[in-house]
Coordinates of C-alpha atoms and ligand atoms in Angstrom, one line a residue:
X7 CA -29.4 174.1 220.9
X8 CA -27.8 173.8 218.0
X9 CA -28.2 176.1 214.4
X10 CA -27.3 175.2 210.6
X11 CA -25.6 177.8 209.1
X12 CA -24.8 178.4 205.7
X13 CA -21.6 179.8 204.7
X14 CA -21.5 181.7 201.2
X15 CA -19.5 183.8 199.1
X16 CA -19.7 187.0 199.7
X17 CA -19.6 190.5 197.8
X18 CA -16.1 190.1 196.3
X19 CA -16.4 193.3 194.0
X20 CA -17.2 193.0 190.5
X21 CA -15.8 189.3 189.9
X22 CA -17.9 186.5 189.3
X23 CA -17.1 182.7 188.1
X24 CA -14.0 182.3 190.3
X25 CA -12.2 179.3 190.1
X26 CA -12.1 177.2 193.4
X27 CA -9.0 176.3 193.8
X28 CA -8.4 174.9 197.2
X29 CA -11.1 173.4 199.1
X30 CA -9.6 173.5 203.2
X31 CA -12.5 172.1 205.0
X32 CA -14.3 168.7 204.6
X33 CA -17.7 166.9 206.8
X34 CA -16.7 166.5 210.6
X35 CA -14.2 169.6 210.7
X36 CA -14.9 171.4 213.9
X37 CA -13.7 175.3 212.3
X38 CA -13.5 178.6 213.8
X39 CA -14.2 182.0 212.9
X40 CA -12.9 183.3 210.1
X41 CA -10.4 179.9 209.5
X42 CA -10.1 180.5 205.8
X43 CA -12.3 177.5 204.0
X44 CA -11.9 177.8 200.9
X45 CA -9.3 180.3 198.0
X46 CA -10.5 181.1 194.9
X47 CA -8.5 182.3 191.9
X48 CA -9.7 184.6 189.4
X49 CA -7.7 185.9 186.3
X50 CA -6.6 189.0 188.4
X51 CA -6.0 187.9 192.2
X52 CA -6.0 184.9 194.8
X53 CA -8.8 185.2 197.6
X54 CA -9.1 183.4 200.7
X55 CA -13.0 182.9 201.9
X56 CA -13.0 182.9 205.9
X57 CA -15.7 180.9 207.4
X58 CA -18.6 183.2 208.6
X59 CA -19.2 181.1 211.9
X60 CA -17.7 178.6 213.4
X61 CA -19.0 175.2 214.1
X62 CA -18.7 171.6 212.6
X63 CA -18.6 171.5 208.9
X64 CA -21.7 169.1 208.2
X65 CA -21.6 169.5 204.2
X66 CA -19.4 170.7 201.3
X67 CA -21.2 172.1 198.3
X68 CA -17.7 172.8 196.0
X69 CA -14.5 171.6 194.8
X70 CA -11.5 172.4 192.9
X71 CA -12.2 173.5 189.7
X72 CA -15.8 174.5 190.7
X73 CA -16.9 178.4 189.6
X74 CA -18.4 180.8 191.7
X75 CA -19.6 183.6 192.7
X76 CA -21.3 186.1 195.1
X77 CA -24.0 184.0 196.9
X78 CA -22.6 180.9 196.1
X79 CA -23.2 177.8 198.9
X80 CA -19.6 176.7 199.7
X81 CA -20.4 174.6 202.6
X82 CA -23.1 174.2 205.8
X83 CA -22.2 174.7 209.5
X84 CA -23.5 172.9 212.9
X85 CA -23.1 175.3 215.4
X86 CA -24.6 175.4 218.8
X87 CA -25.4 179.0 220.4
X88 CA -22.7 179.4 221.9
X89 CA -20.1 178.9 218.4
X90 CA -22.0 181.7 216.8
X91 CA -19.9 184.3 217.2
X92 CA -20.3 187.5 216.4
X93 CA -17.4 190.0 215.2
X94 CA -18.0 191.7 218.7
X95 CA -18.8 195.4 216.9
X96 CA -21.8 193.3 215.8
X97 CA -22.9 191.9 218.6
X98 CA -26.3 193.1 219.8
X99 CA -29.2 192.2 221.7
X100 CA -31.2 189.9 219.4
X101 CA -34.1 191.7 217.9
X102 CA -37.4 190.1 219.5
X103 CA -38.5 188.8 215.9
X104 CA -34.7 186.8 215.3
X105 CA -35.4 184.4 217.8
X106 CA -38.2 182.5 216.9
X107 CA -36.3 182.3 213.6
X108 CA -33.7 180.6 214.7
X109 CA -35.6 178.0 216.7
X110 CA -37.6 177.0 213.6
X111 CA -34.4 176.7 211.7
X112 CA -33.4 174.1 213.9
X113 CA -35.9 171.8 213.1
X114 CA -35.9 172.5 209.7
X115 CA -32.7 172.4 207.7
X116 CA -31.6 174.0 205.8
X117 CA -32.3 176.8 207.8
X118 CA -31.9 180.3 207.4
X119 CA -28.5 182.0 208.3
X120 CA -28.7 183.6 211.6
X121 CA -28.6 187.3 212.0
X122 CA -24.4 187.1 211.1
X123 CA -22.5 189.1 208.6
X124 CA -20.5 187.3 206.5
X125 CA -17.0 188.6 206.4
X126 CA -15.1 189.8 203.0
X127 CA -12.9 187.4 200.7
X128 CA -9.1 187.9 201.8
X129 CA -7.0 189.4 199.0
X130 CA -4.1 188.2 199.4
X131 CA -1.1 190.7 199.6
X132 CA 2.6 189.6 198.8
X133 CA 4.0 188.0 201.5
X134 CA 6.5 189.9 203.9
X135 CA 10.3 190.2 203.0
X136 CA 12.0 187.4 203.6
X137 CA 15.0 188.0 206.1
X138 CA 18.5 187.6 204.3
X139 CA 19.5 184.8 206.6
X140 CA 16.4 182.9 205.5
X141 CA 15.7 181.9 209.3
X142 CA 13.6 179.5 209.9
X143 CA 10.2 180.7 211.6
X144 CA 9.0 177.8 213.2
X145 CA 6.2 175.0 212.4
X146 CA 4.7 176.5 209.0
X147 CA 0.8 177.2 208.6
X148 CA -0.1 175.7 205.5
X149 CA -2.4 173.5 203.6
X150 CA -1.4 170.2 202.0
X151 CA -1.7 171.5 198.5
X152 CA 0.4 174.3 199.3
X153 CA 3.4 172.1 201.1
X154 CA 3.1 169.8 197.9
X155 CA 3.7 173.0 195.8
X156 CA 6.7 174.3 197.4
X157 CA 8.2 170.5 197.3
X158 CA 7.5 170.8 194.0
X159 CA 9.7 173.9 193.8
X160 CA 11.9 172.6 196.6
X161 CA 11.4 175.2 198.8
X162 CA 11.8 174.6 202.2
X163 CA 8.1 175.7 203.4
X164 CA 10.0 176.8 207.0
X165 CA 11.5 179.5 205.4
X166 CA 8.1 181.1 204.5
X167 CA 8.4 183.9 207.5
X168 CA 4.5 184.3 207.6
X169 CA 1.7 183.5 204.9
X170 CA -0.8 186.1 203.2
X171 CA -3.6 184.4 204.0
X172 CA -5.5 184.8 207.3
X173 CA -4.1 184.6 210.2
X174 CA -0.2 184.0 208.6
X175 CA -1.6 180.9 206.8
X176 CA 1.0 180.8 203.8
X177 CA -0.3 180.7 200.3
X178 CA 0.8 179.4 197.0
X179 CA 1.2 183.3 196.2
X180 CA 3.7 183.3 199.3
X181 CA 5.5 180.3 198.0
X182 CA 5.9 182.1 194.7
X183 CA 7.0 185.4 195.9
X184 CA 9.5 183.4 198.3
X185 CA 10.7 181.8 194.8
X186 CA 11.0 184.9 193.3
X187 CA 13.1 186.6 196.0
X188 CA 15.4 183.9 196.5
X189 CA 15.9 184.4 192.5
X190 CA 16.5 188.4 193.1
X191 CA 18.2 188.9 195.5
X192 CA 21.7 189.5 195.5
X193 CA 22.7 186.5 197.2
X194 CA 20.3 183.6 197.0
X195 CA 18.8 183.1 200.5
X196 CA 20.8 179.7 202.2
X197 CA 22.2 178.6 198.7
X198 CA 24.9 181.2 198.4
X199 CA 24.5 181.5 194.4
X200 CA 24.9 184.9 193.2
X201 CA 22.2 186.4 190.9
X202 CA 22.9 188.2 187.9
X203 CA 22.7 192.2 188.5
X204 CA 19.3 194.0 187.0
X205 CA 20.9 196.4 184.2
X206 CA 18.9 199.2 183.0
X207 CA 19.5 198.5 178.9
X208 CA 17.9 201.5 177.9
X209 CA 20.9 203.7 179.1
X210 CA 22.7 201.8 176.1
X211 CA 19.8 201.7 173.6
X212 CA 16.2 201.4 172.5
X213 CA 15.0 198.6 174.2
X214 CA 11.7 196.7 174.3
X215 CA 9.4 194.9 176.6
X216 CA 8.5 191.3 175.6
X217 CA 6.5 189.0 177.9
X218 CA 7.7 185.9 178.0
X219 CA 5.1 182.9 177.3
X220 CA 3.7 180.6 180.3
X221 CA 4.9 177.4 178.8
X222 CA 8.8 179.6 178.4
X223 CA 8.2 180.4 182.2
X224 CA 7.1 177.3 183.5
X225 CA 10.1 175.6 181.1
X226 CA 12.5 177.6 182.3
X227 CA 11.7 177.2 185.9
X228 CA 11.8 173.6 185.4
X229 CA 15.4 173.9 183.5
X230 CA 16.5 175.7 186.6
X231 CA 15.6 173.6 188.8
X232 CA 17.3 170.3 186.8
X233 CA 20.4 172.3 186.3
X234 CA 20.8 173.1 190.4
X235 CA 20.3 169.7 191.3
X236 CA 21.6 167.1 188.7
X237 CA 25.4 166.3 188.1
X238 CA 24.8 166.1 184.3
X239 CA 27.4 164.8 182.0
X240 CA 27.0 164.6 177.8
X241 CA 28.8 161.8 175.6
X242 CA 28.9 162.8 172.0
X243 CA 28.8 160.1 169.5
X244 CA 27.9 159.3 165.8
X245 CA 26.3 156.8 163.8
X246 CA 26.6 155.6 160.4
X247 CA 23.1 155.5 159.1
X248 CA 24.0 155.7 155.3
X249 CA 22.1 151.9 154.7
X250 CA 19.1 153.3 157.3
X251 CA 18.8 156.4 155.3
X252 CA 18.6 154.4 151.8
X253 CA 16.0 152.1 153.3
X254 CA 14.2 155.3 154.6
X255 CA 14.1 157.1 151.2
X256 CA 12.9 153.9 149.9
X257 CA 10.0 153.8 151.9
X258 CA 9.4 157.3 151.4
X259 CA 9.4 156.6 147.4
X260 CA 7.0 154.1 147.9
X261 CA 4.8 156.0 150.0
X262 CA 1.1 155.5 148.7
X263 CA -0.6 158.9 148.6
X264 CA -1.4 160.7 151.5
X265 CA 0.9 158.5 153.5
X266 CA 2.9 160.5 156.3
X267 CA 6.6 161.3 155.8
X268 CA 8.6 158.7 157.6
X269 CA 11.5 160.7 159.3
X270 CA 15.1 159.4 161.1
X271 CA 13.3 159.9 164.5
X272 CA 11.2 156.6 163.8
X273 CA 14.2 155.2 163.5
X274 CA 16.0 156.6 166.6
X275 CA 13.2 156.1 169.0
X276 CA 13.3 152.1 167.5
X277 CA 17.4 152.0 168.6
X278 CA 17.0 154.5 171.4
X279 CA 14.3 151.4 172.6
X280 CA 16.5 148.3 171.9
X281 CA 19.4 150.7 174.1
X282 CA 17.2 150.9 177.1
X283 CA 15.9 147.3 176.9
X284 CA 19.9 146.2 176.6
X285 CA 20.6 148.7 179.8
X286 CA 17.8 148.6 181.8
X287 CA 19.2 151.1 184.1
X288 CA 18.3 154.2 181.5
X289 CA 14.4 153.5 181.9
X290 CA 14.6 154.4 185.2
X291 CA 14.3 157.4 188.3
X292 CA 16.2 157.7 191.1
X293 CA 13.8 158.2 194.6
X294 CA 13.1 161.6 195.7
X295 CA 16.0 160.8 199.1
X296 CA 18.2 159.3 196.1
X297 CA 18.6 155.9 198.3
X298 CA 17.3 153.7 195.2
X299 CA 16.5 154.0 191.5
X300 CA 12.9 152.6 190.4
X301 CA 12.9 150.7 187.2
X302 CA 10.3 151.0 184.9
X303 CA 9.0 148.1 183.0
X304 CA 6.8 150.3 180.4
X305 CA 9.2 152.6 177.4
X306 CA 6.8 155.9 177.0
X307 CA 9.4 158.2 175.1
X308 CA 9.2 161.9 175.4
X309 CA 9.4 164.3 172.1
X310 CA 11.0 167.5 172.4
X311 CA 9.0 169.6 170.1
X312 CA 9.6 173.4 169.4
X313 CA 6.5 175.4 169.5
X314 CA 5.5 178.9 168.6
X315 CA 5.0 179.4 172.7
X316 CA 8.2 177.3 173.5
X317 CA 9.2 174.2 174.0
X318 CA 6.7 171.0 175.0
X319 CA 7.4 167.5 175.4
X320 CA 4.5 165.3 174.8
X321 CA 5.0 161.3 175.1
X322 CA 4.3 158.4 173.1
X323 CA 3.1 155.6 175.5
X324 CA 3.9 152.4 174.9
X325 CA 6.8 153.1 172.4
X326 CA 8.0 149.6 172.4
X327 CA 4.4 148.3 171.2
X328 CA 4.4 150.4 168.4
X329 CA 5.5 150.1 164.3
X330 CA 7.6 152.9 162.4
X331 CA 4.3 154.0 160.7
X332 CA 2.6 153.9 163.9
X333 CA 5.3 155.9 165.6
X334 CA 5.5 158.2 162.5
X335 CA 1.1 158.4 162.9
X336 CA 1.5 159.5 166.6
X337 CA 4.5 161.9 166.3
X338 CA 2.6 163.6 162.9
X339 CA -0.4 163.8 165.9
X340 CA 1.2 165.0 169.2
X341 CA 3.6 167.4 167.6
X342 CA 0.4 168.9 165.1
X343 CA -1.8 169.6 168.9
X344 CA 1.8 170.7 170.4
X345 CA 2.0 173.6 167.8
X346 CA -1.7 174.2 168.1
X347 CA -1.7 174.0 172.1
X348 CA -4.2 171.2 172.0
X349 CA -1.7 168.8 174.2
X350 CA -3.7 168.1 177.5
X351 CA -1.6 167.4 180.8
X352 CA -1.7 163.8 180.2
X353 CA -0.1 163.9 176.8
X354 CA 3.0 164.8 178.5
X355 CA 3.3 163.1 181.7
X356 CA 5.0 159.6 182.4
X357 CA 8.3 159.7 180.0
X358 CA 10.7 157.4 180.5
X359 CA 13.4 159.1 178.4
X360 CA 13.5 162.1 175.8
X361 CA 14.9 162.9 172.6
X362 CA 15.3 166.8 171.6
X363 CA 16.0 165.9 167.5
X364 CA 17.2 169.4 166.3
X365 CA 17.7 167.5 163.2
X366 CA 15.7 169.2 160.5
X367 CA 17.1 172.5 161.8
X368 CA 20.9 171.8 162.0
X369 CA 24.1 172.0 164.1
X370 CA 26.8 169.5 164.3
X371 CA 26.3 168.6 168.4
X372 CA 24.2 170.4 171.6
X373 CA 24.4 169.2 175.3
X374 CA 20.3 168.8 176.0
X375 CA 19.4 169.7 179.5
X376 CA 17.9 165.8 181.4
X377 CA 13.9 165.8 181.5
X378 CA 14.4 164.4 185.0
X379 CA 13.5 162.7 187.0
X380 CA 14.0 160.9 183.8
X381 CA 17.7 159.7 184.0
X382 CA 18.9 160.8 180.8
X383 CA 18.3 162.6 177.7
X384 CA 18.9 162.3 174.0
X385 CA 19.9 165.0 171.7
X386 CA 20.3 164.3 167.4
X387 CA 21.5 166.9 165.4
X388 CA 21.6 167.0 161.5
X389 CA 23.1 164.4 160.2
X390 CA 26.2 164.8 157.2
X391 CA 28.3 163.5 154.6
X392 CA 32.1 162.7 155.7
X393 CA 34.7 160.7 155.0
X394 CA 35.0 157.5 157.0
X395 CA 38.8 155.7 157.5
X396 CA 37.3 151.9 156.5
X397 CA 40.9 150.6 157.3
X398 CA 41.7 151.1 154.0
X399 CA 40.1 153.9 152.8
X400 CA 38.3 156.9 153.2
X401 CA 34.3 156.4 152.3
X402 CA 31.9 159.0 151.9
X403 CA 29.4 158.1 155.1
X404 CA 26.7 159.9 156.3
X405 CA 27.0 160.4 159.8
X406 CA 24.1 160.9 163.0
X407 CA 26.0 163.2 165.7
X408 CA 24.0 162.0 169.2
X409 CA 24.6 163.8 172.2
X410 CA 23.5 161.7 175.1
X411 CA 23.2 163.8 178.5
X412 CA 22.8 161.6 181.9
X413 CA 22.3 162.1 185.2
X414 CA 25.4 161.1 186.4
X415 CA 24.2 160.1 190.1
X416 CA 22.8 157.1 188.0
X417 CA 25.2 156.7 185.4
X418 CA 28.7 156.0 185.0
X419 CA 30.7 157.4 182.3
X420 CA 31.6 153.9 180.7
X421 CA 27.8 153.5 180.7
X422 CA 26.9 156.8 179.0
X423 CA 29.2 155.6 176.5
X424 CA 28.2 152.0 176.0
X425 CA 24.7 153.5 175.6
X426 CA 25.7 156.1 173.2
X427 CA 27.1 153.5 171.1
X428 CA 24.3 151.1 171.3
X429 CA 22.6 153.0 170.1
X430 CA 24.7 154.0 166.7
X431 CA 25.1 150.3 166.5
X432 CA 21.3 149.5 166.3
X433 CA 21.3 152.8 163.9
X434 CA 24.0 151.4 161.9
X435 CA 22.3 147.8 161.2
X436 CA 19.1 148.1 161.6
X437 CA 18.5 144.5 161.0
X438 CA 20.1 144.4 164.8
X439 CA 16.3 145.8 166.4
X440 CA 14.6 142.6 164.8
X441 CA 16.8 140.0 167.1
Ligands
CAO505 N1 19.5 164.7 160.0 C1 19.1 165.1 158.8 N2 17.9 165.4 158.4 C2 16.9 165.3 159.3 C3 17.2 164.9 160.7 C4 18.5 164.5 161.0 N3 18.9 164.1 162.2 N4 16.0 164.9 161.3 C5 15.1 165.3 160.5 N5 15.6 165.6 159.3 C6 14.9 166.0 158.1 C7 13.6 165.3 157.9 O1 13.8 164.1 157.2 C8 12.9 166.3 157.1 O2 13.4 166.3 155.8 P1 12.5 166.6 154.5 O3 11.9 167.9 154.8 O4 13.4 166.6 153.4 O5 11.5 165.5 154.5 C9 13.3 167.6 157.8 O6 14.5 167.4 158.4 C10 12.3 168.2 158.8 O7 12.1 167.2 159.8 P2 11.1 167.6 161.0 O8 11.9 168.3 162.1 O9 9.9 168.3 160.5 O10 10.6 166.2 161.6 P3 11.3 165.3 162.7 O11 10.4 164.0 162.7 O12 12.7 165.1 162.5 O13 11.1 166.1 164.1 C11 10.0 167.2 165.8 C12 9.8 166.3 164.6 C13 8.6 167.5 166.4 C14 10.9 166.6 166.9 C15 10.7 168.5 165.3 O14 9.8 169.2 164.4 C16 10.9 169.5 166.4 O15 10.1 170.2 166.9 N6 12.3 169.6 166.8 C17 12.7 170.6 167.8 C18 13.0 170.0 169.1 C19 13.6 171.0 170.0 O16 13.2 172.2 170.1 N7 14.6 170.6 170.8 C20 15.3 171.5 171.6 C21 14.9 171.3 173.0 S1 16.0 171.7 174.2 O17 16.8 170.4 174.4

């Protein structure tokens, strides 16, 4: 005889409208007690929902993303008499009335939960220390999304001693605290780079707390993790863009109203373009086991832009499609949601290559940090007046500085430079992009 059960949220205090957001069961799973089946995430704390029987998962009610709360149908159970266990504390004779009950429900579903209690939402609790050795603990308990996180971080998911969740299963939460050990402690677990010593400032001076912004945290992770694992190399150059800058102002003069500002960056993502058409080896990743580098036949360029909560890089697809008032139109766009936090994920995925301009700020040169697994990145800083040598005398020019950083796994140093001065070539004449 077999029963369907249906497994719900339970009391989990006074939260409601949690975010689902792992879903660890689907139709057909055969699941035990208390297997956790789904972890939610409020605001405050990660919670894994064990299954209240066992049985064959027949149907899933949520998915990630979905809200909800106590009483919630997550998903329905097959279970035959036997599977419907009872914490044994619990176990008691069935009361005469109960077993009629479940008879009818088995010709009827949905039926009625048998008598079973359903057992609380996990909260999680940090994961154990991690030993100093970083010894590996064997074959790791973990769900897919969780192994794609930690090869996201590159963390090795056998390190993880034991998970939070129920019954060792390791957690994203794990995979973060893991991260954030190896970052403390005073040697880093396996990868012998020494961390720099907690200070207490306040024995020098008033100090204050300032939490640092998502966007600054997630950057910065990312920056870390680009810095550890790409050989990176900048070439400095210049180019002459005294004729592009008269053409520029002359296009600004001519402006009708309420037309946008036309910029150098226009210009540099056109010669930036004609660089990585010419050296096709720039628009380009290397594979995650390094063994090949995958062209790319699209040019979607990346913008650094400086926000009040740090530093995004949204992308303009199709770069290559587009005219220097199109290009202007879009960058006016993406960098105006940047500053307002309106970008949505997509806006900055799929760059082919970057360019941080610092141009409107200042500084004579900067060595950017590679967006990888782009290849390289480009960095423009103000450009100035100076005197040129023409051979026969000194000119007043005004002068781009470019700072070109690569990953140099990819590319050579006589190709960093042959870029960089593509590039101030195209810059120089731009007549040059039309051919
Ligand atoms: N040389 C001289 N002047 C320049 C210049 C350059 N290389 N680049 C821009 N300018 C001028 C512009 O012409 C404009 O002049 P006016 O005010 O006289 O018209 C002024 O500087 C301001 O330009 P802008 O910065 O507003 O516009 P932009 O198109 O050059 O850049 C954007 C747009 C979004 C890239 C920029 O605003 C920004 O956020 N830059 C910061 C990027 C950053 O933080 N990088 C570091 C990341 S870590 O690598």
């Amino acid at each position: 005889m077999s029963f369907l059960i249906e497994l719900k949220v339970p009391d989990i205090g006074n939260v409601s409208d949690v975010e689902v957001a792992e879903v660890l069961i689907e139709p057909g799973d055969v699941i035990e007690l208390d297997q956790t089946i789904v972890i939610m995430e409020s605001d405050k704390a990660t919670m894994d929902l064990p299954a209240s029987a066992a049985g064959t998962v027949e149907e899933v009610k949520v998915k990630v993303g979905d809200s909800v709360s106590e009483g919630s149908l997550i998903a329905t159970v097959r279970a035959s008499t036997e599977e419907i266990a009872v914490p044994p504390e619990e176990k008691q004779p069935p009361a005469p009335e109960e077993q009629p009950q479940a008879e009818a429900a088995e010709q009827k579903p949905p039926a009625e939960e048998p008598a079973q209690k359903q057992p609380p939402a996990v909260q999680r609790q940090p994961a154990p220390a991690i030993p100093a050795s970083g010894k590996v603990s064997g074959k790791a308990h973990a769900s897919p999304a969780v192994r794609r996180f930690a090869r996201e971080l590159g963390v090795d998911i056998g390190r993880i001693e034991k998970g939070s969740g129920a019954k060792g299963r390791i957690l994203k939460d794990d995979v973060k605290n893991f991260v954030k050990q190896v970052m403390t402690a005073g040697v880093a677990a396996g990868a012998g780079i020494p961390s720099i010593p907690e200070v207490d400032f306040s024995r020098f001076g008033e100090t204050e707390e300032q939490p640092l912004s998502k966007i600054k945290r997630l950057t910065g992770q990312g920056m870390t993790r680009v810095w550890l694992n790409l050989p990176m190399v900048t070439q400095h150059g210049e180019a002459d863009i005294t004729e592009m800058e008269a053409f520029r102002q002359s296009l600004n003069t001519q402006q009708t109203e309420g037309g946008k500002k036309i910029t150098p960056l226009a210009f540099i993502i056109k010669a930036l373009l004609a660089a990585m058409r010419q050296y096709p080896q720039f628009n380009a990743s290397l594979s995650a086991d390094g063994s090949k580098l995958i062209l790319k036949k699209y040019f979607h360029i990346g913008i650094a832009v400086d926000t009040p909560n740090g530093l995004v890089v949204p992308v303009i697809r199709d770069a290559d499609r587009k005219s220097i008032i199109e290009l202007v139109d879009e960058m006016t766009s993406l960098s105006g949601r940047a500053r307002q936090g309106k970008l949505l994920p997509d806006d900055m995925q799929g760059g082919c290559m970057t360019i941080s301009s610092l141009g409107g700020i200042g500084g004579t040169a900067f060595t950017p940090i590679v967006n990888a697994p782009e290849v390289a990145i480009l960095g423009v800083s103000r450009a100035s007046m100076k005197p040129v040598w023409n051979g026969q005398e000194f000119l007043p020019r005004l002068m781009l500085p470019l700072d070109l950083t690569y990953d140099h796994r990819v590319i050579d140093g006589a190709d960093g430079a042959r870029f960089v001065m593509a590039i101030a070539d195209y810059l120089g004449d731009i007549r040059r992009l039309l051919l």
